[in-house]
């Protein structure tokens, strides 16, 4: 089984993340850059298949500027076999349709049985690129799966909905995105880190495409919240009384 | 007059999903509202009536015998077939799993760009502008498309405007799907037996964190929520510890809320949690740890044992209501 895993390098959600106020784009230099956690979980799904199947091949694919290769190296050290880096220096500010087009071009004709991705990135939170790729490749899709079960011919799983859960399945080849409810990713082993350096990474230069695109018109930074009144409970009910009065003054109760 | 297309999801138990009213509300500010929905023949009249009450001017019902079995494809066919014959100012959809698939596929097939997770839309001349809240509200951006029809997903619970009722015209559009498709095996509907407001759109949210200590003790959160008429939320730590289901999770990877009042009980306030609630108008925090980062964003904080303070609050609120 030939599996592609799509990963994205994003600003670490444990740090402060910034937008460039001029361009409205993510300021990639303002914070630590990591593989998006949900993308690591998608990779974990692929590596679990590889653990139990002798003929599974896992190719990890990312699109981004030159430093995104770090995300691929991390994925290779976790156990992926090879990487593809779609170098997007010519596509700065690529929107979802453009990104999906570039990823689909790299995937097309490669005979992947399964294309895995996280359900949405923590920076953009669009959650749309996997569906676009499925459409561009003419494949069915199972999106935002909370649990996943893969056989050589089909994928099944459960996904949440606001009214409950839905059990779904699809024949392969297919695009599947997973939610952060799927198992946490493994850590790279020492051996994995050593061998990752020798694994192949193909670099493809993304060409600008003449597609409709979304554009950011304005970007405004919100004033940081400042701490308000903090009282310490002294064992009497004075703090609670003061809070109730505070809420009543603001017509919140 | 301009036309705005809205994709409406049908609910598994009949009728339409609760996002329908806000989508139509948002669309009515952009033009005449044409709603596209899929429904079995027997349910068409009821669905058309319901969408009329929300303010749809016209309802196009995609109908197929495989509805409820095939996942997403019928909805995509219905929207693209309507788009082939009309030129709306925008297509609005919910930011839900199914609607995001429909948005992505329709955009890819028709070559139109997407404005994702908008919290508002407005018309600027004849161009639709989307408003977005980025990084948990740390930034606000406005976006538009450089050409074509914007496909806009709308964050659920973000739109408060509603359209006035209409008597819509309706047309049935047969849809056909061929080729490989994903299938629905079964749907398990969990009936919510709560009278509490929906977390996404509630005016007041009371959330609990790891400080609650156990699933049983989470009832303290429910007690204050009911005293305030609030929805219940939780931090990821509380969800991971199994105190409450995942649907309660507020934060970066859960629901993003923006209520008038947000009360954080036993929540330390990790940056991922703050990304889900820091646009609340008023934030109240109760935590034993005076150094908890939640106090950095709280308008009113109490350093103390929530198991002591919350019952006092509930009593005082009840006393005031008398």
XYZ file of C-alpha atoms in Angstrom:
575
model
C 0.000 0.000 0.000
C 1.392 3.379 -1.021
C 0.452 6.128 1.407
C 0.963 9.884 1.135
C 0.808 11.979 4.302
C 0.343 15.734 3.938
C 1.924 17.792 6.720
C 2.154 21.517 7.302
C 4.683 23.523 9.231
C 2.883 25.976 11.524
C 3.736 28.347 14.389
C 3.826 26.424 17.671
C 0.483 26.831 19.444
C 2.352 26.810 22.765
C 3.880 30.182 21.894
C 2.579 33.572 20.846
C 1.631 33.548 17.176
C 1.692 36.657 15.020
C 0.330 37.906 11.747
C 2.282 40.338 9.608
C 0.088 43.438 9.793
C 1.205 44.570 6.316
C 0.367 41.378 4.429
C -2.059 39.610 6.767
C 0.061 36.467 6.487
C 1.460 34.323 9.263
C 4.740 35.767 10.517
C 6.799 32.607 10.244
C 9.761 34.132 12.029
C 7.863 35.309 15.101
C 7.514 31.904 16.742
C 8.905 28.375 16.755
C 7.882 26.345 13.733
C 6.647 22.799 14.210
C 4.765 20.145 12.239
C 1.122 20.700 12.957
C 0.127 18.235 15.654
C -2.857 16.868 13.763
C -0.586 16.249 10.762
C 1.673 14.193 13.035
C -1.399 12.180 14.013
C -2.133 11.534 10.314
C 1.461 10.327 9.990
C 0.947 8.077 13.018
C -2.000 6.419 11.211
C 0.275 5.739 8.231
C 3.145 4.469 10.399
C 0.775 2.126 12.235
C -0.158 0.585 8.876
C 3.538 0.334 8.014
C 4.213 -1.416 11.352
C 1.774 -4.195 10.496
C 2.230 -4.483 6.709
C 5.457 -5.404 4.987
C 4.697 -3.671 1.691
C 3.558 -0.264 2.965
C 5.421 2.800 1.721
C 4.920 6.164 3.430
C 5.731 9.364 1.539
C 5.411 12.602 3.506
C 4.628 15.736 1.509
C 4.724 19.373 2.519
C 4.361 22.686 0.744
C 6.085 25.751 2.103
C 9.184 27.922 2.053
C 12.680 26.451 2.320
C 12.627 26.047 6.117
C 9.620 23.690 5.807
C 12.099 20.931 5.033
C 12.537 20.670 8.832
C 8.983 19.344 9.042
C 9.850 16.653 6.499
C 13.032 15.666 8.366
C 11.052 15.297 11.581
C 8.486 13.104 9.776
C 11.273 10.997 8.252
C 12.851 10.555 11.694
C 9.483 9.308 12.962
C 9.503 6.597 10.278
C 8.305 7.896 6.899
C 10.270 6.480 3.946
C 10.739 9.556 1.785
C 9.709 13.184 1.474
C 8.494 15.597 -1.166
C 9.006 19.304 -0.583
C 6.904 21.562 -2.774
C 8.969 24.690 -2.501
C 6.551 27.594 -2.547
C 8.859 30.591 -2.413
C 7.233 31.753 -5.677
C 3.756 31.335 -4.193
C 4.000 33.389 -1.012
C 0.523 33.867 0.384
C -0.904 30.934 -1.585
C -4.543 30.439 -0.664
C -6.322 27.113 -0.244
C -7.260 26.578 -3.893
C -3.693 27.317 -4.981
C -2.250 25.060 -2.255
C -4.623 22.220 -3.105
C -3.731 22.589 -6.788
C 0.005 22.337 -6.092
C -0.428 19.347 -3.753
C -2.765 17.576 -6.191
C -0.215 18.093 -8.984
C 2.444 16.389 -6.855
C 0.105 13.512 -5.959
C -1.364 12.928 -9.415
C -0.112 9.873 -11.290
C 1.878 8.565 -8.309
C -0.543 5.646 -7.685
C -1.167 6.451 -4.038
C -3.747 4.152 -2.451
C -4.347 6.460 0.474
C -3.751 10.180 0.979
C -3.811 11.165 4.655
C -3.931 14.637 6.186
C -4.949 16.395 9.374
C -8.501 17.760 9.343
C -7.447 21.405 9.678
C -4.248 23.292 10.406
C -3.936 25.152 13.689
C -2.942 28.376 11.909
C -5.463 28.730 9.098
C -8.179 26.427 10.494
C -9.774 26.308 7.039
C -10.201 22.535 6.921
C -10.887 22.632 3.192
C -7.677 21.655 1.392
C -8.190 17.846 1.754
C -11.648 18.091 0.134
C -10.230 20.189 -2.715
C -7.461 17.644 -3.321
C -10.010 14.802 -3.384
C -12.052 16.696 -5.955
C -9.034 17.565 -8.103
C -7.913 13.904 -8.087
C -11.458 12.581 -8.613
C -11.314 10.576 -5.385
C -13.820 9.973 -2.620
C -12.977 11.426 0.770
C -13.605 10.679 4.422
C -12.953 13.856 6.341
C -12.365 14.582 10.019
C -12.387 10.963 11.185
C -12.125 10.441 14.949
C -11.301 6.762 14.487
C -10.026 4.909 11.468
C -9.805 1.298 10.291
C -7.919 0.462 7.099
C -7.972 -2.717 5.002
C -6.222 -3.181 1.619
C -9.402 -2.192 -0.229
C -11.243 0.271 1.984
C -11.149 2.745 4.850
C -13.863 2.975 7.454
C -14.233 5.089 10.536
C -16.362 7.283 12.740
C -16.720 10.990 12.724
C -18.437 13.286 15.141
C -21.347 15.516 14.270
C -23.297 17.897 16.443
C -26.143 15.389 16.550
C -24.023 12.336 17.388
C -21.676 10.169 15.368
C -21.641 8.916 11.786
C -20.049 5.632 10.639
C -18.627 5.926 7.148
C -16.536 3.969 4.664
C -15.011 4.443 1.249
C -13.218 2.327 -1.325
C -9.545 3.095 -1.994
C -7.897 5.102 -3.416
C -9.220 7.913 -1.251
C -8.353 11.061 0.654
C -8.777 10.764 4.426
C -8.356 13.484 7.032
C -8.152 12.726 10.739
C -9.084 14.748 13.806
C -7.035 15.263 16.929
C -9.005 12.424 18.529
C -6.893 9.871 16.672
C -3.886 8.519 18.606
C -0.997 10.798 19.466
C 2.073 10.474 17.274
C 5.163 8.531 18.305
C 8.457 10.245 19.101
C 11.392 9.841 16.719
C 13.771 7.101 17.849
C 17.521 7.685 18.001
C 17.926 5.324 15.065
C 15.142 7.152 13.252
C 16.902 10.481 13.683
C 20.148 9.011 12.345
C 18.596 7.324 9.307
C 16.355 10.318 8.480
C 19.371 12.177 7.133
C 19.894 9.507 4.478
C 16.280 9.286 3.351
C 15.446 10.959 0.027
C 13.640 14.304 -0.152
C 12.538 15.398 -3.620
C 12.199 19.135 -4.126
C 9.616 20.411 -6.587
C 9.332 24.088 -7.391
C 5.701 25.210 -7.309
C 4.748 27.393 -10.248
C 2.269 30.246 -9.859
C -1.101 29.199 -11.273
C -3.692 31.445 -12.867
C -6.412 30.580 -10.376
C -8.950 32.634 -8.486
C -7.502 33.449 -5.086
C -8.600 34.838 -1.772
C -6.771 37.976 -0.715
C -6.437 39.603 2.688
C -7.647 43.211 2.551
C -6.968 44.394 6.099
C -5.385 42.993 9.258
C -6.005 44.427 12.699
C -4.321 43.364 15.894
C -6.536 43.148 18.934
C -5.400 45.063 21.988
C -4.017 42.610 24.533
C -6.286 42.004 27.490
C -5.016 43.324 30.749
C -5.664 41.707 34.092
C -8.596 43.153 36.008
C -9.450 42.942 39.675
C -8.067 39.849 41.434
C -9.272 39.098 44.971
C -8.200 36.283 47.256
C -10.877 34.249 49.007
C -10.345 34.791 52.727
C -12.680 32.068 53.924
C -15.639 34.420 54.286
C -17.984 34.764 51.334
C -16.787 38.325 50.658
C -15.072 37.459 47.363
C -18.156 35.680 46.040
C -20.373 38.608 47.084
C -18.109 41.083 45.344
C -18.153 38.990 42.161
C -21.945 38.733 42.168
C -22.180 42.518 42.621
C -19.667 42.967 39.762
C -21.815 40.801 37.468
C -25.013 42.544 38.530
C -23.473 45.982 37.833
C -22.753 44.811 34.276
C -26.245 43.316 33.902
C -24.756 39.856 33.430
C -27.127 38.374 36.013
C -30.863 42.706 -7.328
C -28.009 40.412 -6.397
C -28.563 36.825 -5.370
C -26.754 34.927 -2.612
C -26.670 31.141 -2.654
C -26.800 29.300 0.671
C -26.114 25.599 1.150
C -28.303 24.144 3.905
C -27.554 20.812 5.579
C -30.468 18.562 6.334
C -30.618 17.013 9.808
C -30.627 13.227 10.151
C -33.896 13.238 12.080
C -35.672 15.358 9.427
C -35.706 19.108 8.982
C -32.566 21.181 8.599
C -29.529 21.740 10.790
C -29.575 24.584 13.278
C -27.016 26.599 11.283
C -29.684 27.276 8.614
C -31.140 30.381 10.287
C -27.812 32.170 10.694
C -26.645 31.289 7.164
C -29.841 32.729 5.710
C -29.501 35.703 8.075
C -25.988 36.375 6.776
C -27.017 35.857 3.138
C -29.984 38.222 3.392
C -27.547 41.112 3.880
C -25.949 40.266 0.521
C -28.982 39.780 -1.713
C -31.977 37.653 -2.513
C -31.530 34.339 -0.667
C -31.577 31.141 -2.718
C -31.227 28.102 -0.455
C -29.934 24.786 -1.800
C -30.821 21.783 0.338
C -31.036 18.034 -0.101
C -34.088 16.241 1.236
C -36.141 13.127 0.540
C -39.325 13.842 -1.462
C -41.603 13.260 1.513
C -39.865 15.964 3.540
C -39.713 18.668 0.849
C -42.762 20.692 1.950
C -41.681 20.822 5.576
C -38.127 21.820 4.662
C -39.327 24.582 2.294
C -41.638 25.926 5.020
C -38.871 25.914 7.598
C -36.413 27.704 5.303
C -39.128 30.258 4.498
C -39.489 31.006 8.195
C -35.758 31.730 8.302
C -36.091 34.113 5.351
C -35.226 32.152 2.180
C -36.710 33.697 -0.988
C -36.272 30.574 -3.086
C -35.529 26.949 -2.188
C -33.923 24.456 -4.564
C -34.268 20.912 -3.279
C -31.766 18.344 -4.516
C -33.474 14.966 -4.471
C -32.065 11.485 -5.030
C -32.881 7.951 -3.989
C -29.400 7.514 -2.527
C -29.752 10.414 -0.103
C -28.604 9.325 3.338
C -26.342 6.635 1.873
C -23.801 8.554 -0.178
C -21.587 10.954 1.740
C -21.385 14.522 0.476
C -21.470 13.915 -3.265
C -25.165 14.649 -3.810
C -24.801 17.946 -2.027
C -21.815 18.844 -4.228
C -23.760 17.958 -7.385
C -26.757 19.990 -6.231
C -24.694 23.124 -5.538
C -22.600 22.895 -8.723
C -25.663 22.335 -10.909
C -27.278 25.443 -9.422
C -24.035 27.428 -9.839
C -23.930 26.482 -13.531
C -27.148 28.428 -14.126
C -26.846 31.362 -11.745
C -24.309 33.993 -10.904
C -24.640 34.708 -7.182
C -22.499 37.253 -5.310
C -21.381 34.438 -2.993
C -22.107 30.904 -1.824
C -22.416 30.621 1.964
C -22.012 27.322 3.855
C -21.585 26.305 7.485
C -18.072 25.635 8.762
C -19.030 22.017 9.554
C -17.493 18.742 8.402
C -20.018 18.096 5.629
C -20.274 21.703 4.459
C -16.494 22.097 4.375
C -16.312 19.096 2.053
C -19.012 20.609 -0.147
C -17.221 24.001 -0.121
C -13.858 22.489 -1.025
C -15.199 20.288 -3.802
C -17.418 22.995 -5.304
C -14.520 25.473 -5.220
C -12.089 23.024 -6.816
C -14.550 21.976 -9.497
C -15.729 25.472 -10.430
C -12.352 27.198 -9.969
C -13.589 29.610 -7.339
C -11.662 30.616 -4.200
C -12.759 30.055 -0.601
C -13.049 32.491 2.294
C -12.896 30.149 5.295
C -14.376 30.380 8.777
C -15.835 33.882 8.366
C -17.506 35.453 11.396
C -19.271 38.034 9.227
C -19.906 39.000 5.594
C -20.758 42.345 4.049
C -21.231 43.832 0.627
C -18.659 46.446 -0.440
C -20.096 47.763 -3.716
C -20.759 44.507 -5.543
C -17.927 42.657 -3.814
C -18.434 40.362 -0.823
C -15.990 40.920 2.037
C -15.495 38.282 4.741
C -14.510 39.084 8.323
C -12.269 36.577 10.134
C -11.043 36.150 13.683
C -7.500 34.726 13.573
C -5.389 33.029 16.260
C -8.248 32.955 18.744
C -9.204 36.560 18.195
C -5.705 38.024 18.515
C -6.211 39.422 15.011
C -9.121 40.395 12.818
C -8.760 40.213 9.047
C -10.966 41.099 6.121
C -10.714 39.137 2.916
C -12.207 38.930 -0.549
C -11.551 36.988 -3.746
C -9.643 38.464 -6.674
C -12.103 37.051 -9.220
C -15.041 34.693 -9.509
C -17.630 33.816 -6.888
C -16.453 33.603 -3.257
C -17.295 30.303 -1.551
C -17.623 31.329 2.110
C -17.766 29.060 5.146
C -19.358 30.728 8.172
C -18.265 29.946 11.732
C -21.238 28.409 13.502
C -22.767 30.647 16.159
C -20.986 33.782 14.872
C -23.880 35.493 13.057
C -26.569 37.108 15.177
C -28.626 38.791 12.410
C -31.753 36.992 11.204
C -33.893 37.535 8.113
C -37.643 38.082 8.257
C -39.922 35.214 7.157
C -40.871 34.768 3.489
C -43.063 32.461 1.453
C -40.425 30.923 -0.796
C -40.823 29.464 -4.239
C -39.395 25.972 -4.523
C -38.065 23.728 -7.265
C -36.969 20.109 -7.131
C -33.592 19.413 -8.729
C -32.876 15.729 -9.407
C -29.219 14.930 -8.721
C -27.223 11.966 -9.965
C -23.928 10.667 -8.665
C -21.658 8.284 -10.504
C -18.133 7.077 -9.885
C -16.530 6.036 -6.602
C -18.059 7.659 -3.547
C -17.827 7.427 0.211
C -20.839 5.934 1.961
C -22.688 6.421 5.205
C -23.117 3.127 7.085
C -25.056 4.362 10.069
C -25.868 7.501 11.997
C -26.085 7.430 15.755
C -28.123 10.376 16.923
C -27.452 11.441 20.475
C -30.474 13.310 21.758
C -29.373 16.121 23.913
C -31.666 16.177 26.940
C -30.399 19.511 28.150
C -32.305 22.758 28.148
C -28.990 24.634 28.337
C -28.075 26.961 25.474
C -25.763 25.840 22.675
C -22.088 26.385 23.499
C -21.254 28.129 20.199
C -23.891 30.803 20.477
C -24.478 31.112 24.250
C -24.359 34.577 25.850
C -22.794 33.095 28.986
C -20.401 30.127 29.162
C -19.181 28.424 32.335
C -16.185 26.138 31.756
C -14.387 23.684 33.980
C -10.806 22.486 33.887
C -8.548 19.926 35.477
C -9.084 21.728 38.808
C -12.488 20.029 39.041
C -10.612 16.821 39.819
C -13.176 14.262 38.641
C -16.129 13.623 36.361
C -18.442 13.538 39.396
C -17.292 16.912 40.676
C -17.928 18.520 37.282
C -21.503 18.917 38.543
C -20.217 22.062 40.276
C -19.749 23.621 36.828
C -23.264 22.581 35.812
C -24.672 24.130 38.991
C -23.198 27.548 38.268
C -24.096 27.256 34.558
C -27.737 26.658 35.438
C -27.771 29.528 37.939
C -26.500 31.837 35.179
C -28.499 30.292 32.303
C -25.189 29.418 30.706
C -23.787 26.779 28.378
C -21.122 24.423 29.716
C -17.600 24.315 28.322
C -14.361 22.653 29.332
C -10.636 22.896 28.860
C -8.814 20.282 26.830
C -7.303 18.953 30.072
C -10.784 18.270 31.438
C -11.845 16.605 28.189
C -8.682 14.487 28.048
C -9.280 13.461 31.674
C -12.736 12.232 30.622
C -14.794 14.633 32.752
C -16.943 15.684 29.777
C -17.298 14.787 26.067
C -15.111 16.358 23.406
C -17.980 18.522 22.157
C -17.535 20.668 25.306
C -13.945 21.585 24.525
C -13.230 25.308 24.249
C -9.907 26.288 22.726
C -7.576 26.199 19.771
C -8.670 22.725 18.700
C -12.204 22.860 20.087
C -14.995 25.385 19.889
C -14.128 29.081 19.777
C -16.627 31.099 21.806
C -17.179 34.814 22.128
C -19.868 35.222 24.808
C -20.787 38.255 26.918
C -19.512 36.430 30.007
C -17.025 33.570 30.260
C -16.435 31.945 33.646
C -13.347 29.699 33.947
C -13.394 27.331 36.914
C -10.203 25.465 37.791
C -8.692 26.288 34.386
C -5.041 27.323 34.368
C -5.428 29.173 31.073
C -2.889 27.548 28.752
C -2.471 29.564 25.563
C -4.514 27.005 23.591
C -7.459 27.511 25.916
C -7.192 31.291 25.812
C -7.283 31.093 21.998
C -10.829 29.768 22.331
C -12.291 32.344 24.719
C -10.254 35.517 24.891
C -12.707 37.506 22.783
C -15.378 37.118 25.482
C -16.585 40.549 26.591
C -16.107 39.776 30.298
C -13.900 37.010 31.710
C -14.166 35.686 35.264
C -11.702 33.140 36.661
C -11.648 31.142 39.864
C -8.497 29.159 40.564
C -6.465 28.063 43.582
C -3.198 29.001 41.921
C -2.593 32.763 42.066
C 0.014 32.395 39.306
C -2.357 30.707 36.819
C -2.116 32.504 33.448
C -5.911 32.707 33.225
C -5.691 35.625 35.690
C -3.700 37.596 33.092
C -6.827 37.859 30.942
C -9.500 37.863 33.654
C -11.560 40.989 34.270
C -12.427 39.599 37.686
C -10.502 36.789 39.353
C -10.864 34.985 42.644
C -7.874 33.146 44.021
C -9.489 30.424 46.055
C -10.992 26.960 46.212
C -13.725 26.723 43.598
C -15.532 24.090 45.681
C -15.982 26.753 48.370
C -16.541 29.809 46.194
C -18.905 28.401 43.535
C -21.617 27.243 45.998
C -21.484 30.720 47.571
C -21.952 32.264 44.122
C -24.882 29.980 43.320
C -26.567 30.916 46.616
C -26.043 34.645 46.141
C -27.316 34.553 42.554
C -30.400 32.603 43.660
C -31.005 35.090 46.481
C -30.857 38.022 44.033
C -33.321 36.401 41.665
C -35.969 36.203 44.376
